[in-house]
Amino acid sequence: MAVASARFCGRCGAQVAPGSPYCGRCGAPAGAALAPQPIYTYPVAPPRAAYPTPGRFRASQVAIAGVMIAILAVVTVVVTAFAVSHFTGGGHSPCTVDCAPKIVTPLTEGATFRSTAYGYQLNYSSRWKVRSEDASGIVIGTTIGSLQVTGMHAGDNAQVLSSTVSALPTGTWQNVMLAGNLKGAHLGDQDGLGSVYSANLVGASSTATPVRLAVIVATRNGVTVVVMAVDPADPKNSPNGMPESQLFDYVCTEFQWAGTS
């Protein structure tokens, strides 16, 4: 550490300029009143390290960009997996009202009915029991409900659907009310009209059971076919409130009109 010599006023203590005979503050004469005092100087701090060269800066940018691309790729995979799980049914609530027909797995074993009067054909589970049949149609007892299919000469689909529901005997069918329309109602490859109704069905023991009634009407080549399916009502857990709705969908999907195979 270097030391320099400076003079200070012996009266007031102010620093006296070099070579001056008097104190600049109080005017005291130079001489014995003036005393030299040490002045300290300090070393200069070393300069900071040089900034990165342009080449090094570009290299760091490339590394950061690579990390960001990897993060985006991981996020994309996670989001895609989440979307696929939802569209394939993971966590998705089942449709219970106004549901469209479903693509269902064919029955492992089935039985067939063919109308000799109108030429249409339908397949149904061999575990179901035939209650009655004739040239125009069939009535089947399902596992928990029933299925009735009837052919007739062509009519207006809407009118036939309305008259089918109106013709239900009031002693057996009570409080029949429209619950919703069936989107995409069809028989085979023929579009039609369909509706679902809620009702109370009075059995042999005079006990009324809440049920759901689905009616589908379609027409082709002068023939109109009416499908009427009934199940105990389960509006909270089953599509359209009908536990056997997928089996009924299978019958409608596999339906064959006269002249088709």
Tab-separated table of C-alpha atoms in Angstrom:
chain	number	residue	atom	x	y	z
A	1	MET	CA	0.000	0.000	0.000
A	2	ALA	CA	1.633	3.355	-1.107
A	3	VAL	CA	1.933	6.327	1.312
A	4	ALA	CA	2.126	10.011	0.148
A	5	SER	CA	2.909	13.099	2.263
A	6	ALA	CA	0.406	15.928	2.741
A	7	ARG	CA	0.340	18.997	5.033
A	8	PHE	CA	-2.468	19.969	7.369
A	9	CYS	CA	-3.145	23.170	9.331
A	10	GLY	CA	-2.064	22.894	12.934
A	11	ARG	CA	-4.890	25.274	13.970
A	12	CYS	CA	-8.017	24.040	12.124
A	13	GLY	CA	-6.847	20.730	10.665
A	14	ALA	CA	-7.645	21.594	7.033
A	15	GLN	CA	-5.368	20.220	4.308
A	16	VAL	CA	-2.949	22.873	3.004
A	17	ALA	CA	-2.220	22.941	-0.717
A	18	PRO	CA	1.358	21.996	-1.618
A	19	GLY	CA	3.684	25.082	-1.658
A	20	SER	CA	1.077	27.395	-0.051
A	21	PRO	CA	2.470	29.644	2.831
A	22	TYR	CA	-0.989	29.956	4.493
A	23	CYS	CA	-3.956	27.747	5.449
A	24	GLY	CA	-6.719	28.233	2.941
A	25	ARG	CA	-9.439	27.924	5.641
A	26	CYS	CA	-8.208	29.925	8.691
A	27	GLY	CA	-5.212	31.862	7.229
A	28	ALA	CA	-2.667	30.492	9.689
A	29	PRO	CA	0.943	30.975	8.384
A	30	ALA	CA	2.911	28.003	7.128
A	31	GLY	CA	5.680	26.727	9.335
A	32	ALA	CA	5.649	24.957	12.606
A	33	ALA	CA	1.818	25.090	12.696
A	34	LEU	CA	1.628	22.920	9.649
A	35	ALA	CA	2.149	19.175	10.082
A	36	PRO	CA	2.470	16.494	7.434
A	37	GLN	CA	-0.124	13.658	7.551
A	38	PRO	CA	-0.139	10.392	5.651
A	39	ILE	CA	-2.536	9.865	2.767
A	40	TYR	CA	-3.526	6.277	1.928
A	41	THR	CA	-4.308	4.930	-1.503
A	42	TYR	CA	-5.902	1.554	-2.239
A	43	PRO	CA	-5.226	-0.936	-5.009
A	44	VAL	CA	-7.594	-0.954	-7.969
A	45	ALA	CA	-9.896	-3.995	-8.186
A	46	PRO	CA	-9.070	-6.417	-11.027
A	47	PRO	CA	-11.376	-6.221	-14.120
A	48	ARG	CA	-14.258	-8.644	-14.438
A	49	ALA	CA	-13.993	-11.721	-16.614
A	50	ALA	CA	-14.719	-11.130	-20.264
A	51	TYR	CA	-18.273	-11.726	-21.549
A	52	PRO	CA	-18.922	-14.971	-23.460
A	53	THR	CA	-17.945	-14.856	-27.070
A	54	PRO	CA	-20.765	-14.789	-29.662
A	55	GLY	CA	-20.079	-18.430	-30.521
A	56	ARG	CA	-20.515	-19.580	-26.911
A	57	PHE	CA	-23.726	-17.510	-26.575
A	58	ARG	CA	-25.267	-19.151	-29.664
A	59	ALA	CA	-24.353	-22.595	-28.367
A	60	SER	CA	-26.213	-21.949	-25.100
A	61	GLN	CA	-29.272	-20.763	-27.035
A	62	VAL	CA	-29.303	-23.987	-29.043
A	63	ALA	CA	-29.120	-26.052	-25.852
A	64	ILE	CA	-32.045	-24.154	-24.290
A	65	ALA	CA	-34.107	-24.544	-27.469
A	66	GLY	CA	-33.460	-28.302	-27.443
A	67	VAL	CA	-34.703	-28.586	-23.860
A	68	MET	CA	-37.867	-26.599	-24.688
A	69	ILE	CA	-38.610	-28.855	-27.694
A	70	ALA	CA	-38.244	-31.956	-25.518
A	71	ILE	CA	-40.648	-30.513	-22.918
A	72	LEU	CA	-43.221	-29.660	-25.620
A	73	ALA	CA	-42.977	-33.212	-26.999
A	74	VAL	CA	-43.697	-34.709	-23.573
A	75	VAL	CA	-46.656	-32.361	-23.017
A	76	THR	CA	-48.065	-33.270	-26.461
A	77	VAL	CA	-47.905	-36.998	-25.681
A	78	VAL	CA	-49.645	-36.521	-22.313
A	79	VAL	CA	-52.431	-34.350	-23.759
A	80	THR	CA	-52.994	-36.787	-26.649
A	81	ALA	CA	-53.239	-39.759	-24.285
A	82	PHE	CA	-55.722	-37.864	-22.112
A	83	ALA	CA	-57.921	-37.000	-25.106
A	84	VAL	CA	-57.850	-40.566	-26.458
A	85	SER	CA	-58.823	-42.018	-23.072
A	86	HIS	CA	-61.862	-39.724	-22.945
A	87	PHE	CA	-62.993	-40.350	-26.509
A	88	THR	CA	-62.720	-44.095	-26.021
A	89	GLY	CA	-64.944	-43.989	-22.961
A	90	GLY	CA	-62.543	-43.469	-20.059
A	91	GLY	CA	-64.435	-41.447	-17.427
A	92	HIS	CA	-67.267	-40.677	-19.834
A	93	SER	CA	-70.808	-40.764	-18.443
A	94	PRO	CA	-73.170	-43.156	-20.282
A	95	CYS	CA	-75.923	-41.685	-22.411
A	96	THR	CA	-79.312	-42.090	-20.720
A	97	VAL	CA	-81.631	-39.802	-22.757
A	98	ASP	CA	-82.129	-39.312	-26.513
A	99	CYS	CA	-79.256	-41.664	-27.419
A	100	ALA	CA	-78.147	-42.587	-30.920
A	101	PRO	CA	-77.835	-46.253	-31.967
A	102	LYS	CA	-74.633	-47.971	-30.881
A	103	ILE	CA	-72.309	-50.340	-32.740
A	104	VAL	CA	-72.697	-53.483	-30.655
A	105	THR	CA	-70.973	-56.840	-30.556
A	106	PRO	CA	-73.004	-59.503	-32.417
A	107	LEU	CA	-74.649	-62.195	-30.336
A	108	THR	CA	-72.584	-65.342	-29.849
A	109	GLU	CA	-75.612	-67.431	-30.822
A	110	GLY	CA	-78.851	-66.278	-32.344
A	111	ALA	CA	-82.232	-67.283	-33.672
A	112	THR	CA	-83.973	-65.981	-36.786
A	113	PHE	CA	-87.533	-65.019	-37.671
A	114	ARG	CA	-88.714	-64.436	-41.250
A	115	SER	CA	-92.091	-62.921	-42.086
A	116	THR	CA	-93.769	-64.936	-44.824
A	117	ALA	CA	-96.247	-62.111	-45.459
A	118	TYR	CA	-93.771	-59.233	-45.861
A	119	GLY	CA	-90.421	-60.933	-46.442
A	120	TYR	CA	-88.387	-59.180	-43.749
A	121	GLN	CA	-86.025	-61.060	-41.447
A	122	LEU	CA	-84.611	-60.386	-37.981
A	123	ASN	CA	-82.093	-62.079	-35.710
A	124	TYR	CA	-82.420	-62.258	-31.931
A	125	SER	CA	-80.850	-64.028	-28.964
A	126	SER	CA	-81.588	-67.728	-28.772
A	127	ARG	CA	-81.932	-67.283	-25.010
A	128	TRP	CA	-85.091	-65.236	-25.591
A	129	LYS	CA	-88.414	-67.075	-25.744
A	130	VAL	CA	-90.989	-66.771	-28.524
A	131	ARG	CA	-94.409	-65.972	-27.087
A	132	SER	CA	-96.283	-65.862	-30.370
A	133	GLU	CA	-95.670	-65.472	-34.092
A	134	ASP	CA	-97.594	-65.390	-37.369
A	135	ALA	CA	-97.015	-64.451	-40.986
A	136	SER	CA	-96.703	-60.732	-40.243
A	137	GLY	CA	-94.685	-60.626	-37.034
A	138	ILE	CA	-93.414	-62.061	-33.761
A	139	VAL	CA	-93.627	-61.399	-29.996
A	140	ILE	CA	-90.545	-62.371	-27.969
A	141	GLY	CA	-89.968	-62.495	-24.233
A	142	THR	CA	-86.454	-61.118	-23.551
A	143	THR	CA	-84.400	-61.689	-20.406
A	144	ILE	CA	-86.203	-58.930	-18.470
A	145	GLY	CA	-88.646	-57.410	-20.973
A	146	SER	CA	-90.263	-58.022	-24.350
A	147	LEU	CA	-89.869	-57.324	-28.064
A	148	GLN	CA	-92.656	-57.152	-30.640
A	149	VAL	CA	-92.073	-56.776	-34.410
A	150	THR	CA	-94.998	-56.309	-36.786
A	151	GLY	CA	-95.205	-55.796	-40.557
A	152	MET	CA	-97.997	-54.056	-42.479
A	153	HIS	CA	-98.714	-52.401	-45.773
A	154	ALA	CA	-97.020	-49.034	-46.143
A	155	GLY	CA	-98.190	-46.089	-44.101
A	156	ASP	CA	-96.885	-42.739	-42.884
A	157	ASN	CA	-94.172	-43.427	-40.305
A	158	ALA	CA	-95.213	-40.658	-37.915
A	159	GLN	CA	-98.867	-41.640	-38.080
A	160	VAL	CA	-98.101	-45.338	-37.573
A	161	LEU	CA	-95.883	-44.552	-34.544
A	162	SER	CA	-98.583	-42.378	-32.973
A	163	SER	CA	-101.360	-44.900	-33.584
A	164	THR	CA	-99.238	-47.758	-32.183
A	165	VAL	CA	-98.821	-45.939	-28.859
A	166	SER	CA	-102.460	-44.782	-28.803
A	167	ALA	CA	-103.672	-48.364	-29.323
A	168	LEU	CA	-102.000	-49.639	-26.130
A	169	PRO	CA	-104.748	-50.924	-23.792
A	170	THR	CA	-105.234	-48.450	-20.952
A	171	GLY	CA	-105.997	-51.231	-18.496
A	172	THR	CA	-102.443	-52.504	-18.896
A	173	TRP	CA	-100.534	-49.372	-19.923
A	174	GLN	CA	-100.919	-46.400	-17.581
A	175	ASN	CA	-99.382	-42.920	-17.522
A	176	VAL	CA	-97.750	-43.299	-20.932
A	177	MET	CA	-95.617	-40.187	-21.524
A	178	LEU	CA	-93.035	-39.256	-24.165
A	179	ALA	CA	-89.509	-39.409	-22.670
A	180	GLY	CA	-87.566	-38.459	-25.808
A	181	ASN	CA	-86.962	-39.096	-29.499
A	182	LEU	CA	-84.433	-41.655	-30.749
A	183	LYS	CA	-81.665	-40.113	-32.837
A	184	GLY	CA	-80.799	-42.125	-35.923
A	185	ALA	CA	-83.684	-44.587	-35.573
A	186	HIS	CA	-83.391	-47.257	-38.279
A	187	LEU	CA	-84.182	-50.823	-39.299
A	188	GLY	CA	-81.274	-52.334	-41.166
A	189	ASP	CA	-80.006	-49.705	-43.585
A	190	GLN	CA	-83.380	-47.932	-43.725
A	191	ASP	CA	-83.835	-44.729	-41.710
A	192	GLY	CA	-87.038	-44.392	-39.716
A	193	LEU	CA	-88.662	-42.654	-36.765
A	194	GLY	CA	-88.299	-43.631	-33.123
A	195	SER	CA	-89.436	-42.463	-29.680
A	196	VAL	CA	-89.068	-43.610	-26.082
A	197	TYR	CA	-91.932	-43.457	-23.578
A	198	SER	CA	-92.180	-43.892	-19.829
A	199	ALA	CA	-95.180	-45.808	-18.483
A	200	ASN	CA	-96.512	-48.043	-15.735
A	201	LEU	CA	-97.180	-51.595	-16.895
A	202	VAL	CA	-99.850	-53.446	-14.901
A	203	GLY	CA	-99.076	-57.160	-14.566
A	204	ALA	CA	-101.226	-60.207	-13.766
A	205	SER	CA	-100.965	-59.457	-10.045
A	206	SER	CA	-102.351	-55.935	-10.669
A	207	THR	CA	-98.967	-54.498	-9.663
A	208	ALA	CA	-97.787	-51.531	-11.744
A	209	THR	CA	-94.123	-51.633	-12.780
A	210	PRO	CA	-92.330	-48.531	-14.148
A	211	VAL	CA	-91.106	-49.348	-17.655
A	212	ARG	CA	-89.573	-47.745	-20.723
A	213	LEU	CA	-91.153	-48.363	-24.136
A	214	ALA	CA	-89.236	-47.778	-27.372
A	215	VAL	CA	-91.099	-47.690	-30.706
A	216	ILE	CA	-89.307	-47.592	-34.081
A	217	VAL	CA	-91.106	-47.382	-37.447
A	218	ALA	CA	-89.491	-47.645	-40.901
A	219	THR	CA	-90.825	-48.170	-44.430
A	220	ARG	CA	-89.322	-49.641	-47.602
A	221	ASN	CA	-90.820	-50.831	-50.907
A	222	GLY	CA	-94.417	-50.590	-49.720
A	223	VAL	CA	-93.815	-52.400	-46.403
A	224	THR	CA	-93.880	-50.714	-42.986
A	225	VAL	CA	-92.374	-52.477	-39.963
A	226	VAL	CA	-92.966	-51.509	-36.327
A	227	VAL	CA	-90.549	-52.573	-33.567
A	228	MET	CA	-91.757	-52.145	-29.980
A	229	ALA	CA	-89.318	-52.940	-27.121
A	230	VAL	CA	-90.140	-52.859	-23.397
A	231	ASP	CA	-87.806	-53.011	-20.371
A	232	PRO	CA	-88.089	-52.208	-16.667
A	233	ALA	CA	-87.162	-48.540	-16.309
A	234	ASP	CA	-83.540	-47.774	-15.361
A	235	PRO	CA	-83.103	-44.104	-16.320
A	236	LYS	CA	-80.016	-43.503	-14.167
A	237	ASN	CA	-77.772	-46.260	-15.505
A	238	SER	CA	-79.012	-47.356	-18.946
A	239	PRO	CA	-79.229	-45.670	-22.368
A	240	ASN	CA	-82.776	-44.363	-22.823
A	241	GLY	CA	-83.550	-45.991	-19.468
A	242	MET	CA	-83.565	-49.492	-21.009
A	243	PRO	CA	-81.069	-52.077	-19.648
A	244	GLU	CA	-81.331	-54.236	-22.807
A	245	SER	CA	-80.962	-51.312	-25.198
A	246	GLN	CA	-77.815	-52.712	-26.845
A	247	LEU	CA	-79.519	-56.036	-27.568
A	248	PHE	CA	-82.477	-54.188	-29.083
A	249	ASP	CA	-80.008	-52.126	-31.140
A	250	TYR	CA	-78.493	-55.353	-32.443
A	251	VAL	CA	-81.915	-56.580	-33.627
A	252	CYS	CA	-82.525	-53.282	-35.451
A	253	THR	CA	-79.027	-53.207	-36.976
A	254	GLU	CA	-79.197	-56.807	-38.253
A	255	PHE	CA	-82.750	-56.365	-39.596
A	256	GLN	CA	-83.080	-57.393	-43.271
A	257	TRP	CA	-85.735	-56.126	-45.643
A	258	ALA	CA	-87.302	-58.290	-48.336
A	259	GLY	CA	-84.995	-58.668	-51.298
A	260	THR	CA	-81.793	-57.984	-49.281
A	261	SER	CA	-79.248	-60.399	-47.870
